[in-house]
Amino acid sequence: MSHHLPDTRIPAPCIVNTGIIVNKLDIRRLLTDLGRVHYIYTQDNKLLSEGDGDVMEVFVHHQRSTIVANNALYLNINSFDCLELKQPSEKESFFDLIQEDICLRLIPLSTPLQERCERYFQATTIEAMMDQVLSARWDAEIDDDCSDCF
């Protein structure tokens, strides 16, 4: 006789503005959109370090460190047990990366939409500059070819 459990599936969590996230991929997705942040590093609620920086990389690796130096943050999700998402006011939110008694608080200084627009404009500017460089090069080559005619 075979005993089968009913096919019941628990829905994935839905977290809106506040909550605790333990899934490493969800944490990575959330942090990847960060650009410029204010960070506060505490141990046992005692301030160890504080400053502003840019999130340069968010990754998951068992042997690499999370590094905050030179106004840059390289965040290894495996350095933390969970992320606590908090929203003390409608216009403010922050992320607490927690590992036992250590907390790295990240307070975004821009929104993901602002970051995407800035990246788009930077890419557009670079493309325009490349067009100008290539055009100038082609003009120079055409000028060189025409001077051979005389």
Short mmCIF file of C-alpha atoms in Angstrom, two decimals:
data_model
loop_
_atom_site.label_atom_id
_atom_site.label_comp_id
_atom_site.label_asym_id
_atom_site.label_seq_id
_atom_site.Cartn_x
_atom_site.Cartn_y
_atom_site.Cartn_z
CA MET A 1 0.00 0.00 0.00
CA SER A 2 1.37 3.40 -0.97
CA HIS A 3 0.79 6.46 1.13
CA HIS A 4 1.02 9.75 -0.72
CA LEU A 5 0.83 13.16 0.79
CA PRO A 6 -1.45 15.59 -0.97
CA ASP A 7 0.29 17.82 -3.49
CA THR A 8 0.38 20.98 -1.42
CA ARG A 9 2.87 23.71 -2.07
CA ILE A 10 3.71 26.50 0.25
CA PRO A 11 3.81 29.81 -1.63
CA ALA A 12 7.05 31.74 -1.71
CA PRO A 13 7.21 34.59 0.80
CA CYS A 14 6.08 38.05 -0.23
CA ILE A 15 8.06 40.75 1.52
CA VAL A 16 6.95 44.36 1.12
CA ASN A 17 9.24 47.04 2.61
CA THR A 18 9.92 45.17 5.88
CA GLY A 19 10.95 41.67 6.76
CA ILE A 20 13.80 39.21 7.14
CA ILE A 21 15.34 37.59 4.09
CA VAL A 22 17.45 34.45 4.48
CA ASN A 23 17.60 33.21 0.88
CA LYS A 24 21.05 34.14 -0.47
CA LEU A 25 19.78 34.68 -4.03
CA ASP A 26 17.01 36.99 -2.82
CA ILE A 27 19.54 38.99 -0.79
CA ARG A 28 21.84 39.25 -3.78
CA ARG A 29 18.99 40.41 -6.05
CA LEU A 30 18.00 43.08 -3.56
CA LEU A 31 21.53 44.42 -3.02
CA THR A 32 22.61 44.35 -6.68
CA ASP A 33 20.42 47.39 -7.42
CA LEU A 34 22.18 49.49 -4.79
CA GLY A 35 24.51 52.21 -5.94
CA ARG A 36 25.67 54.84 -3.48
CA VAL A 37 24.99 54.04 0.18
CA HIS A 38 25.69 55.28 3.67
CA TYR A 39 26.99 52.34 5.73
CA ILE A 40 27.09 51.84 9.48
CA TYR A 41 29.11 48.93 10.83
CA THR A 42 28.34 47.89 14.41
CA GLN A 43 29.17 45.08 16.80
CA ASP A 44 26.98 44.56 19.86
CA ASN A 45 25.31 47.88 18.92
CA LYS A 46 28.68 49.69 19.26
CA LEU A 47 29.73 51.79 16.28
CA LEU A 48 32.89 50.47 14.61
CA SER A 49 32.81 52.35 11.32
CA GLU A 50 30.59 54.64 9.28
CA GLY A 51 30.77 56.36 5.92
CA ASP A 52 29.51 56.67 2.35
CA GLY A 53 30.48 54.41 -0.52
CA ASP A 54 29.48 52.77 -3.77
CA VAL A 55 28.38 49.16 -3.96
CA MET A 56 30.83 47.84 -6.53
CA GLU A 57 30.06 44.12 -6.40
CA VAL A 58 27.58 41.77 -4.76
CA PHE A 59 28.53 38.10 -4.88
CA VAL A 60 28.20 34.72 -3.17
CA HIS A 61 31.49 32.92 -2.50
CA HIS A 62 32.66 30.69 0.35
CA GLN A 63 36.25 31.95 0.47
CA ARG A 64 36.07 35.63 -0.42
CA SER A 65 35.54 38.42 2.11
CA THR A 66 33.15 41.31 2.30
CA ILE A 67 35.35 44.40 1.98
CA VAL A 68 34.52 48.02 2.70
CA ALA A 69 37.45 50.27 1.83
CA ASN A 70 38.28 53.39 -0.15
CA ASN A 71 34.60 54.37 -0.45
CA ALA A 72 33.80 51.04 -2.17
CA LEU A 73 31.76 48.09 -0.92
CA TYR A 74 32.32 44.52 -2.13
CA LEU A 75 29.56 42.51 -0.49
CA ASN A 76 29.81 38.74 -0.09
CA ILE A 77 26.35 37.44 0.83
CA ASN A 78 27.99 34.46 2.57
CA SER A 79 29.47 36.86 5.14
CA PHE A 80 25.98 37.27 6.63
CA ASP A 81 23.21 35.09 8.05
CA CYS A 82 20.33 37.24 6.87
CA LEU A 83 19.19 40.63 5.67
CA GLU A 84 16.62 42.57 7.63
CA LEU A 85 14.71 45.04 5.49
CA LYS A 86 13.39 48.02 7.44
CA GLN A 87 11.38 51.08 6.48
CA PRO A 88 11.17 53.60 9.35
CA SER A 89 9.38 56.14 7.13
CA GLU A 90 7.65 56.18 3.77
CA LYS A 91 10.63 57.81 2.04
CA GLU A 92 13.41 55.96 3.86
CA SER A 93 14.46 52.33 3.94
CA PHE A 94 17.61 50.48 4.89
CA PHE A 95 19.10 47.02 4.87
CA ASP A 96 20.72 45.37 7.88
CA LEU A 97 23.13 42.60 6.92
CA ILE A 98 23.44 40.53 10.09
CA GLN A 99 26.03 37.98 11.23
CA GLU A 100 25.58 37.05 14.89
CA ASP A 101 26.34 40.27 16.84
CA ILE A 102 27.67 42.17 13.81
CA CYS A 103 25.50 44.41 11.63
CA LEU A 104 26.37 46.20 8.40
CA ARG A 105 23.57 48.70 7.79
CA LEU A 106 23.21 50.00 4.24
CA ILE A 107 21.16 53.15 3.74
CA PRO A 108 20.56 53.82 0.02
CA LEU A 109 21.42 57.34 -1.13
CA SER A 110 19.67 56.80 -4.47
CA THR A 111 16.87 54.64 -5.83
CA PRO A 112 17.31 51.74 -8.29
CA LEU A 113 15.54 53.83 -10.95
CA GLN A 114 17.99 56.71 -10.44
CA GLU A 115 20.89 54.25 -10.69
CA ARG A 116 19.55 52.73 -13.92
CA CYS A 117 19.03 56.17 -15.46
CA GLU A 118 22.55 57.21 -14.49
CA ARG A 119 24.01 54.00 -15.98
CA TYR A 120 21.95 54.53 -19.15
CA PHE A 121 23.14 58.12 -19.51
CA GLN A 122 26.73 57.07 -18.86
CA ALA A 123 26.43 54.35 -21.53
CA THR A 124 24.82 56.82 -23.94
CA THR A 125 27.63 59.32 -23.32
CA ILE A 126 30.27 56.66 -23.90
CA GLU A 127 28.55 55.56 -27.13
CA ALA A 128 28.42 59.17 -28.36
CA MET A 129 32.10 59.65 -27.56
CA MET A 130 32.99 56.43 -29.39
CA ASP A 131 30.97 57.57 -32.41
CA GLN A 132 32.91 60.83 -32.45
CA VAL A 133 36.26 59.05 -32.14
CA LEU A 134 35.44 56.57 -34.90
CA SER A 135 34.08 59.33 -37.13
CA ALA A 136 37.24 61.40 -36.63
CA ARG A 137 39.37 58.36 -37.41
CA TRP A 138 37.43 57.62 -40.59
CA ASP A 139 37.69 61.28 -41.63
CA ALA A 140 41.44 61.16 -41.09
CA GLU A 141 41.72 57.95 -43.14
CA ILE A 142 39.66 59.48 -45.95
CA ASP A 143 41.89 62.59 -45.86
CA ASP A 144 44.98 60.37 -46.05
CA ASP A 145 43.53 58.42 -48.99
CA CYS A 146 42.65 61.64 -50.86
CA SER A 147 46.15 63.10 -50.33
CA ASP A 148 47.57 60.06 -52.14
CA CYS A 149 45.56 61.12 -55.22
CA PHE A 150 47.64 64.30 -55.70
#
